[in-house]
Coordinates of C-alpha atoms and ligand atoms in Angstrom, one line a residue:
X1 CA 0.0 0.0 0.0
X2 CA 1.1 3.7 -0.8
X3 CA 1.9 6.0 2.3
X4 CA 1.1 9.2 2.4
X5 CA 2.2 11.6 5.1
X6 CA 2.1 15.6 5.9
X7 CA 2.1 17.4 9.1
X8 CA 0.5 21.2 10.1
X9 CA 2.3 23.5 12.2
X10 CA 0.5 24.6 15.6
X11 CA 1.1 28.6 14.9
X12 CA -2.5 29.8 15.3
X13 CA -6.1 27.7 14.5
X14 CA -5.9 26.7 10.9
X15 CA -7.8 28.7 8.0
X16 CA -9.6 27.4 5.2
X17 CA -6.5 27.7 3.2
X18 CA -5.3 24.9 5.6
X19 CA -8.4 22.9 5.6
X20 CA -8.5 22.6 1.9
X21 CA -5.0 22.2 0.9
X22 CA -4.1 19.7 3.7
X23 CA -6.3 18.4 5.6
X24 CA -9.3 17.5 3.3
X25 CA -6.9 16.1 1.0
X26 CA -5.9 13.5 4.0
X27 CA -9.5 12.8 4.5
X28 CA -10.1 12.2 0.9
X29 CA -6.7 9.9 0.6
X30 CA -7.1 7.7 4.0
X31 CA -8.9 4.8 2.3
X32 CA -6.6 4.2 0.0
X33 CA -3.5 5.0 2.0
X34 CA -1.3 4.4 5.0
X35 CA -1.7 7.6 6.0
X36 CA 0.7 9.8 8.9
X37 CA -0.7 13.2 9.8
X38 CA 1.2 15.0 12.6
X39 CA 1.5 18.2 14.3
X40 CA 4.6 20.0 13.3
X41 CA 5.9 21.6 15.9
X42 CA 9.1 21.7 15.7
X43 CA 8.5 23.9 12.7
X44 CA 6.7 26.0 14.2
X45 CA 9.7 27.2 16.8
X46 CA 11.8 28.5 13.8
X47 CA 9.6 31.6 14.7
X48 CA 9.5 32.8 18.0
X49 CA 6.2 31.0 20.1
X50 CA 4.6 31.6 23.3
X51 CA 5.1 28.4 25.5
X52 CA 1.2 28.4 26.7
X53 CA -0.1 29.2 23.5
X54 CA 2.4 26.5 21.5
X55 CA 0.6 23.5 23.7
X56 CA -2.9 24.7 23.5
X57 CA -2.8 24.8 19.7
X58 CA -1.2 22.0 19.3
X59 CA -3.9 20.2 20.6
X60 CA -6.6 22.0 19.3
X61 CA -4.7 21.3 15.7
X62 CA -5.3 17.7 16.6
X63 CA -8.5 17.8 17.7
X64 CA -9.5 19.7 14.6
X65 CA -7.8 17.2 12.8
X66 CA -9.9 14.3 14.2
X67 CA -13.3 16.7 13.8
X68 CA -12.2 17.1 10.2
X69 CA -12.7 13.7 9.6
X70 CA -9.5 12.6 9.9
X71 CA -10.1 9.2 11.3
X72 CA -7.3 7.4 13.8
X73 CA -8.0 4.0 12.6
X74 CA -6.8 5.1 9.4
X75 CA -4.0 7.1 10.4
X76 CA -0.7 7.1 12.4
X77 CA -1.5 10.2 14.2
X78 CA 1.5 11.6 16.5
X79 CA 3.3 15.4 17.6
X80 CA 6.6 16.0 15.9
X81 CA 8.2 16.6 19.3
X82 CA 7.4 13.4 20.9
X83 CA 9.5 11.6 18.1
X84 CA 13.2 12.1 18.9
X85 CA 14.1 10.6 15.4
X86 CA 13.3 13.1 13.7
X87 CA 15.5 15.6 14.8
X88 CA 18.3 13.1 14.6
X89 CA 17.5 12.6 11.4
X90 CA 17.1 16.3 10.4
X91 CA 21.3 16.3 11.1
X92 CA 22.2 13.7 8.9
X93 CA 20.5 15.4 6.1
X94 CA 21.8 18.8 7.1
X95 CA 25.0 17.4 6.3
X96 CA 24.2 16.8 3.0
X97 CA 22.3 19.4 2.4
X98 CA 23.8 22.6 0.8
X99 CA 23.4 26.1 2.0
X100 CA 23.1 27.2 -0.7
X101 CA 19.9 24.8 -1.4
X102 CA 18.4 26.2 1.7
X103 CA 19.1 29.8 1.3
X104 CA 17.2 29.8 -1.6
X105 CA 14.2 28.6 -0.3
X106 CA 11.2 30.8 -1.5
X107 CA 10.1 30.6 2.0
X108 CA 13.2 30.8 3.5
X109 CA 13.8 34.4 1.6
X110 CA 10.3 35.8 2.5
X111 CA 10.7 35.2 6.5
X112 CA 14.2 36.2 6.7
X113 CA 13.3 39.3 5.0
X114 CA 10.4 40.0 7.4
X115 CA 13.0 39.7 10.1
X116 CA 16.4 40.5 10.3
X117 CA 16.9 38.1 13.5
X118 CA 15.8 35.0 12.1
X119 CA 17.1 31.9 13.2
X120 CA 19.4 29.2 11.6
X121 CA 16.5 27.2 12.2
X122 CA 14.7 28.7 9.8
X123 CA 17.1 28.2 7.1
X124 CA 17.2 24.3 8.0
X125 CA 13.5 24.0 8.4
X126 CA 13.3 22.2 5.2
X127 CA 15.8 19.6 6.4
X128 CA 13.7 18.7 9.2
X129 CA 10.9 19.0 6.9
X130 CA 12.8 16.0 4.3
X131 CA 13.8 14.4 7.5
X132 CA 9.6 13.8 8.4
X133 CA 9.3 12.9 5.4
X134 CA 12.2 10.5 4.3
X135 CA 11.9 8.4 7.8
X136 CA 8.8 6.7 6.6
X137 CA 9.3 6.2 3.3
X138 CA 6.5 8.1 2.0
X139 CA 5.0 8.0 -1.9
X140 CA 3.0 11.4 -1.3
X141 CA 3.0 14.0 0.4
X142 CA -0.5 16.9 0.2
X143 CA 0.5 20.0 0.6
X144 CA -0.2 23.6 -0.7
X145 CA 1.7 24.8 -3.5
X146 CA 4.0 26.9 -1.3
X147 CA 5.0 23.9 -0.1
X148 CA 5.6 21.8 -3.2
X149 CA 9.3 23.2 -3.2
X150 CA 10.3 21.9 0.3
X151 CA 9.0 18.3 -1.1
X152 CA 11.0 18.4 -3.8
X153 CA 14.2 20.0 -1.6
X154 CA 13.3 16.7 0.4
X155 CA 13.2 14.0 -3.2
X156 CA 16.8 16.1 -4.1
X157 CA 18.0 15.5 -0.8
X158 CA 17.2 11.6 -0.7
X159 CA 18.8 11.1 -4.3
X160 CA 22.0 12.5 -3.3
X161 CA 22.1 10.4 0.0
X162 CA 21.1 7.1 -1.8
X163 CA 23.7 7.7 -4.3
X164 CA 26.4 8.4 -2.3
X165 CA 25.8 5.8 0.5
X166 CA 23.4 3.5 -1.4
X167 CA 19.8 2.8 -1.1
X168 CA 18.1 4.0 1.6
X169 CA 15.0 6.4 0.7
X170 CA 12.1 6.1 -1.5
X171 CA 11.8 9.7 -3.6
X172 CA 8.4 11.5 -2.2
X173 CA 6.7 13.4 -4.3
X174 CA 4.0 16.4 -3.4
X175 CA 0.6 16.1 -4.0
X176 CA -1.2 19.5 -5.3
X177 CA -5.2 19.1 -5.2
X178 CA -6.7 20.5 -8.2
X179 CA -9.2 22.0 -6.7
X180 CA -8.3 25.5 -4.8
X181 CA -4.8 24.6 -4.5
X182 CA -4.1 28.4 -2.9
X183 CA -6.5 29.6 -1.1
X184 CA -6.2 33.5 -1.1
X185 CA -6.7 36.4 1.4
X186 CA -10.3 37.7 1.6
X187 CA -9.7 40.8 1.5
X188 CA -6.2 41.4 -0.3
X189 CA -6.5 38.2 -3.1
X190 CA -3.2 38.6 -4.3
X191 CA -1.8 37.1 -1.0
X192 CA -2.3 34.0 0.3
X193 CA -4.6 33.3 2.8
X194 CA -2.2 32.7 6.1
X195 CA -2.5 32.0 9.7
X196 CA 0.1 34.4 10.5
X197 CA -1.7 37.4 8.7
X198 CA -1.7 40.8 10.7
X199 CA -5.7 41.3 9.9
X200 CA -8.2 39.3 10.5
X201 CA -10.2 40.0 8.3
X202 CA -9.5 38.3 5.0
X203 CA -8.9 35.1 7.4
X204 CA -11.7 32.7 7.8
X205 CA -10.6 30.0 10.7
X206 CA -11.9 26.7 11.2
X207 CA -13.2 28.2 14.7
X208 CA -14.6 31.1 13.6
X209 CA -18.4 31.5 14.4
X210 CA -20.9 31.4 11.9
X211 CA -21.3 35.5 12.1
X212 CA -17.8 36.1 11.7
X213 CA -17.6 34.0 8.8
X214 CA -20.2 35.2 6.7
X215 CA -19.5 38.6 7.5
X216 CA -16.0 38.0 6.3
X217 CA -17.1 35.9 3.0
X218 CA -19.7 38.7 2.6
X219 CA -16.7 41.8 2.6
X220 CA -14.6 39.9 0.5
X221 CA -13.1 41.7 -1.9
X222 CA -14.1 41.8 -5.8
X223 CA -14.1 43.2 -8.5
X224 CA -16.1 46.6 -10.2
X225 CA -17.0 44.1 -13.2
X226 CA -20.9 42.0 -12.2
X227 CA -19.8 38.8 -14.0
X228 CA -19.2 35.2 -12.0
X229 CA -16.4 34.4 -14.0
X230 CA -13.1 32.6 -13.0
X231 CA -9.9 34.7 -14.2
X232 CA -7.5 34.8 -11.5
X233 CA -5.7 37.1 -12.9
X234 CA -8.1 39.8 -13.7
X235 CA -10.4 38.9 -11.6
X236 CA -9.0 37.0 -8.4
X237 CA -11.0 37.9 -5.6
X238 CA -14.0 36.1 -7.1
X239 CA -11.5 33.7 -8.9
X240 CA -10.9 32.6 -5.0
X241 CA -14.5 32.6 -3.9
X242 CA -15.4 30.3 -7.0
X243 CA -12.2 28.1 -5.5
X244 CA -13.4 27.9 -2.6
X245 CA -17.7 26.9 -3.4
X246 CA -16.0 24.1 -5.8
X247 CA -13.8 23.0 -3.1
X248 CA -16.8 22.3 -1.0
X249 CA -19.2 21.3 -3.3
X250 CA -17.2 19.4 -5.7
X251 CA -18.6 21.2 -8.8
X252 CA -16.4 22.1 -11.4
X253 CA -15.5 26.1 -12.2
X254 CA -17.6 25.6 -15.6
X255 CA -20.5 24.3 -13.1
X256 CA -20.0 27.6 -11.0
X257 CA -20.3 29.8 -14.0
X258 CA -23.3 28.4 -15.2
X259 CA -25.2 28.4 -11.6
X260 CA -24.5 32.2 -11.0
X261 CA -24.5 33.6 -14.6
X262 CA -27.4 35.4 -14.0
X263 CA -26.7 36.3 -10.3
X264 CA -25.3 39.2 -8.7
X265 CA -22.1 38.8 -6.4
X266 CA -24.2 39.8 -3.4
X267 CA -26.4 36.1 -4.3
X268 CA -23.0 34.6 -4.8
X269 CA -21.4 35.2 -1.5
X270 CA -24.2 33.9 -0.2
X271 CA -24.0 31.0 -1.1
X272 CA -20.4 30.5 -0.3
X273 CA -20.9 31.6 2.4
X274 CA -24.3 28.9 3.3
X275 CA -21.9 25.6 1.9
X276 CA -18.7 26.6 4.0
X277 CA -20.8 27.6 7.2
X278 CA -22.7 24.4 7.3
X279 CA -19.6 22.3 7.4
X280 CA -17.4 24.3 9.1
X281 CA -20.0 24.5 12.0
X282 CA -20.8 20.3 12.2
X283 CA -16.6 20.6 12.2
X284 CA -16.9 22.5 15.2
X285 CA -19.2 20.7 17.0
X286 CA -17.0 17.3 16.8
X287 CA -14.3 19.7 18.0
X288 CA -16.0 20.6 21.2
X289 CA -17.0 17.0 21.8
X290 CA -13.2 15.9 21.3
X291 CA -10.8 18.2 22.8
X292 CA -12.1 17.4 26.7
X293 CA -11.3 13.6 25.5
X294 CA -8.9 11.6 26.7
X295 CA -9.3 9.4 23.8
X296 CA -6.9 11.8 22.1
X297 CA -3.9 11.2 24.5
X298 CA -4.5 7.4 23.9
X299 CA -4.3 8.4 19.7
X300 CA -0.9 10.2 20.2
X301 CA 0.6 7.6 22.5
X302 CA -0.1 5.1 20.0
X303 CA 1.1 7.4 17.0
X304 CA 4.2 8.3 19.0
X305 CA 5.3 4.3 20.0
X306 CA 4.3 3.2 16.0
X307 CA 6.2 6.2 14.4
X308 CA 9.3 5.8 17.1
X309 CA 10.1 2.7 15.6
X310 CA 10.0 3.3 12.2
X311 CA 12.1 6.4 12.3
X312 CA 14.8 4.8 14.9
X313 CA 15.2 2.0 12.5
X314 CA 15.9 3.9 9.5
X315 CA 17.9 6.2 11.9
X316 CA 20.0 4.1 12.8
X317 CA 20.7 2.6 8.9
X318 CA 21.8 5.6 8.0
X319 CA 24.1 6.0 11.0
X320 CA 25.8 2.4 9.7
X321 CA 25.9 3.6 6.0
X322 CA 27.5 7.0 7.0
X323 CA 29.9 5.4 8.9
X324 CA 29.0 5.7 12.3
X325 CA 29.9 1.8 13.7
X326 CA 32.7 1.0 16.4
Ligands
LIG401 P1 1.0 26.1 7.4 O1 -0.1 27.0 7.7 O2 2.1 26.8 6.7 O3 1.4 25.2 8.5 O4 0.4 25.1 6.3 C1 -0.1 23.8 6.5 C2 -0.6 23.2 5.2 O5 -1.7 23.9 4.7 C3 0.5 23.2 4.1 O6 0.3 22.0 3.3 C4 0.2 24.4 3.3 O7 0.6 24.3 1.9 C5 -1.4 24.4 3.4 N1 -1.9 25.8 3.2 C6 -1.6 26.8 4.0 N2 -2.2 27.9 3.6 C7 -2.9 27.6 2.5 C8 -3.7 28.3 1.6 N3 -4.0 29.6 1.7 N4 -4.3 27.6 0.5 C9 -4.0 26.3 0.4 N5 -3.2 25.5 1.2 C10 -2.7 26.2 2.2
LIG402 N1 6.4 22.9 6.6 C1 5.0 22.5 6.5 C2 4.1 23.7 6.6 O1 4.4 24.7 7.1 C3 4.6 21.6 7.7 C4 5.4 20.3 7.6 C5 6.5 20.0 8.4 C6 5.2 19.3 6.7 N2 6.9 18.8 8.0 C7 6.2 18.3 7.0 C8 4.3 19.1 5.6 C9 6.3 17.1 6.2 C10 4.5 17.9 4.9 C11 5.4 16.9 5.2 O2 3.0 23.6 6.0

């Protein structure tokens, strides 16, 4: 069976962007997968985090995960930190890895621009990132398109390693969903739509009430134009709103045309905003039966003891093949 992994770092509660490019992608995979879905955060350090606010969403991230539909029969479900491995990993790699690989990072260049003081581990980030990755063996990996260059950072690095000390990765590649790959800001559609935004307001959250987030969907900025047309680049605030509707209703754009070409944006909103309360808010209400559960701190023990071994054993092959035996 195929393996498919990805992990979400616990830097704020997820958005839609996150829901759609990761999470339902999980959901839609697990049947056909062995599936790992984790809580990165280790990642999430490589900015500075607030201790108190670091544990509580990490387990709200998991407890969304779970009310998402993410279902731990189906998946290996486990916190970054509680695996030692991968950290060990992470330093093998890093020592083949090239700085010059990492310092040209998209992501990389953005943060470090934001912030003069960033830290070395956010250069290395998408080591650890190859290390999650490459200790399982995975086939696929979902993730966002901003992400689609740390995957293939991570297939790069596992080439070099297997030719040089022989056969010891499989080569992941990233999975883009079709549908809404990048979700966008609500209110400034050129930008992606992020947890670490400074407003709000363009950012829906998967714990958002119901008023907040038609009120957000309803301001979203469009366009002076009246046509329900998708044309991301003339047109992307509606462009995103159309990628959105089709990534909860499974209609295709052509679909979405044809239902609103005689409708007014006003009608349109609307109805974005009817299809992504009603599941956001039957979300929320598995949420708030989960996250006072113990049954979660019997998932993660159970993630943490499976992925353990995995990861120490491929660990500890690449220790011998490096060289590392008295
Ligand atoms: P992050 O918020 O950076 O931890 O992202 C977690 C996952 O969600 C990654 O796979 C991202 O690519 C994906 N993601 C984040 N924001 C968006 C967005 N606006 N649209 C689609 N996918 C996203
Ligand atoms: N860097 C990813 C993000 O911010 C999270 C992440 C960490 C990840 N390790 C991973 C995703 C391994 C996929 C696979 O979105």
């Amino acid at each position: 069976m195929k393996k498919i992994l990805t992990g979400l770092q616990p830097t704020g509660v997820i958005t839609l962007g996150n829901y759609i490019g990761a999470i339902k992608q999980m959901v839609k995979y697990q049947d056909q997968y062995d599936s790992y879905l984790f809580v990165a955060d280790l990642h999430a350090i490589t900015i500075p985090q607030d201790k108190e606010q670091l544990s509580k969403n990490t387990r709200d991230l998991l407890a969304l995960y779970l009310a998402c539909g993410v279902d731990p029969k189906k998946n290996k479900i486990y916190i970054q930190s509680e695996n030692e491995y991968h950290t060990n990993i992470s330093w093998l790699l890093e020592c083949n890895t090239y700085y010059g690989e990492l310092s040209r990072m998209t992501q990389f260049k953005d943060k470090s621009r934001k912030n003069a003081n960033f830290t070395t581990g956010l250069l290395t980030y998408p080591v650890l990132m190859a290390a999650d990755i490459l200790a399982y063996d995975v086939d696929y990996v979902p993730v966002g398109i901003d992400q689609k260059q740390h995957v293939e950072l991570a297939r790069d690095i596992a080439e070099r390693f297997n030719k040089k000390y022989g056969e010891t990765f499989k080569l992941p590649e990233a999975l883009i969903s079709s549908e809404g790959t990048k979700i966008m800001d609500l209110v400034t559609p050129d930008k992606k739509m992020s947890k670490s935004s400074e407003s709000q307001k363009g950012v829906i959250r998967l714990l958002d009430d119901e008023k907040t987030i038609r009120k957000k969907i309803m301001g979203a900025t469009t366009d002076s134009e009246t046509v329900i047309k998708y044309d991301p680049e003339n047109k992307p605030g509606i462009s995103n709103l159309i990628n959105i509707y089709i990534s909860f209703t499974g209609k295709t754009i052509k679909e979405v045309e044809e239902e609103f070409a005689q409708k007014t944006y006003g009608e349109f909103k609307t109805k974005v905003a009817d299809v992504v309360i009603e599941e956001i808010s039957q979300i929320q209400k598995r949420y708030n039966e989960i996250i006072n559960n113990n049954e979660l701190d019997k998932i993660l023990d159970e993630g943490r003891e499976f992925t353990r071994k995995i990861a120490k054993k491929k660990y500890e092959d690449m220790k011998y093949k490096m060289g590392f035996r008295r």
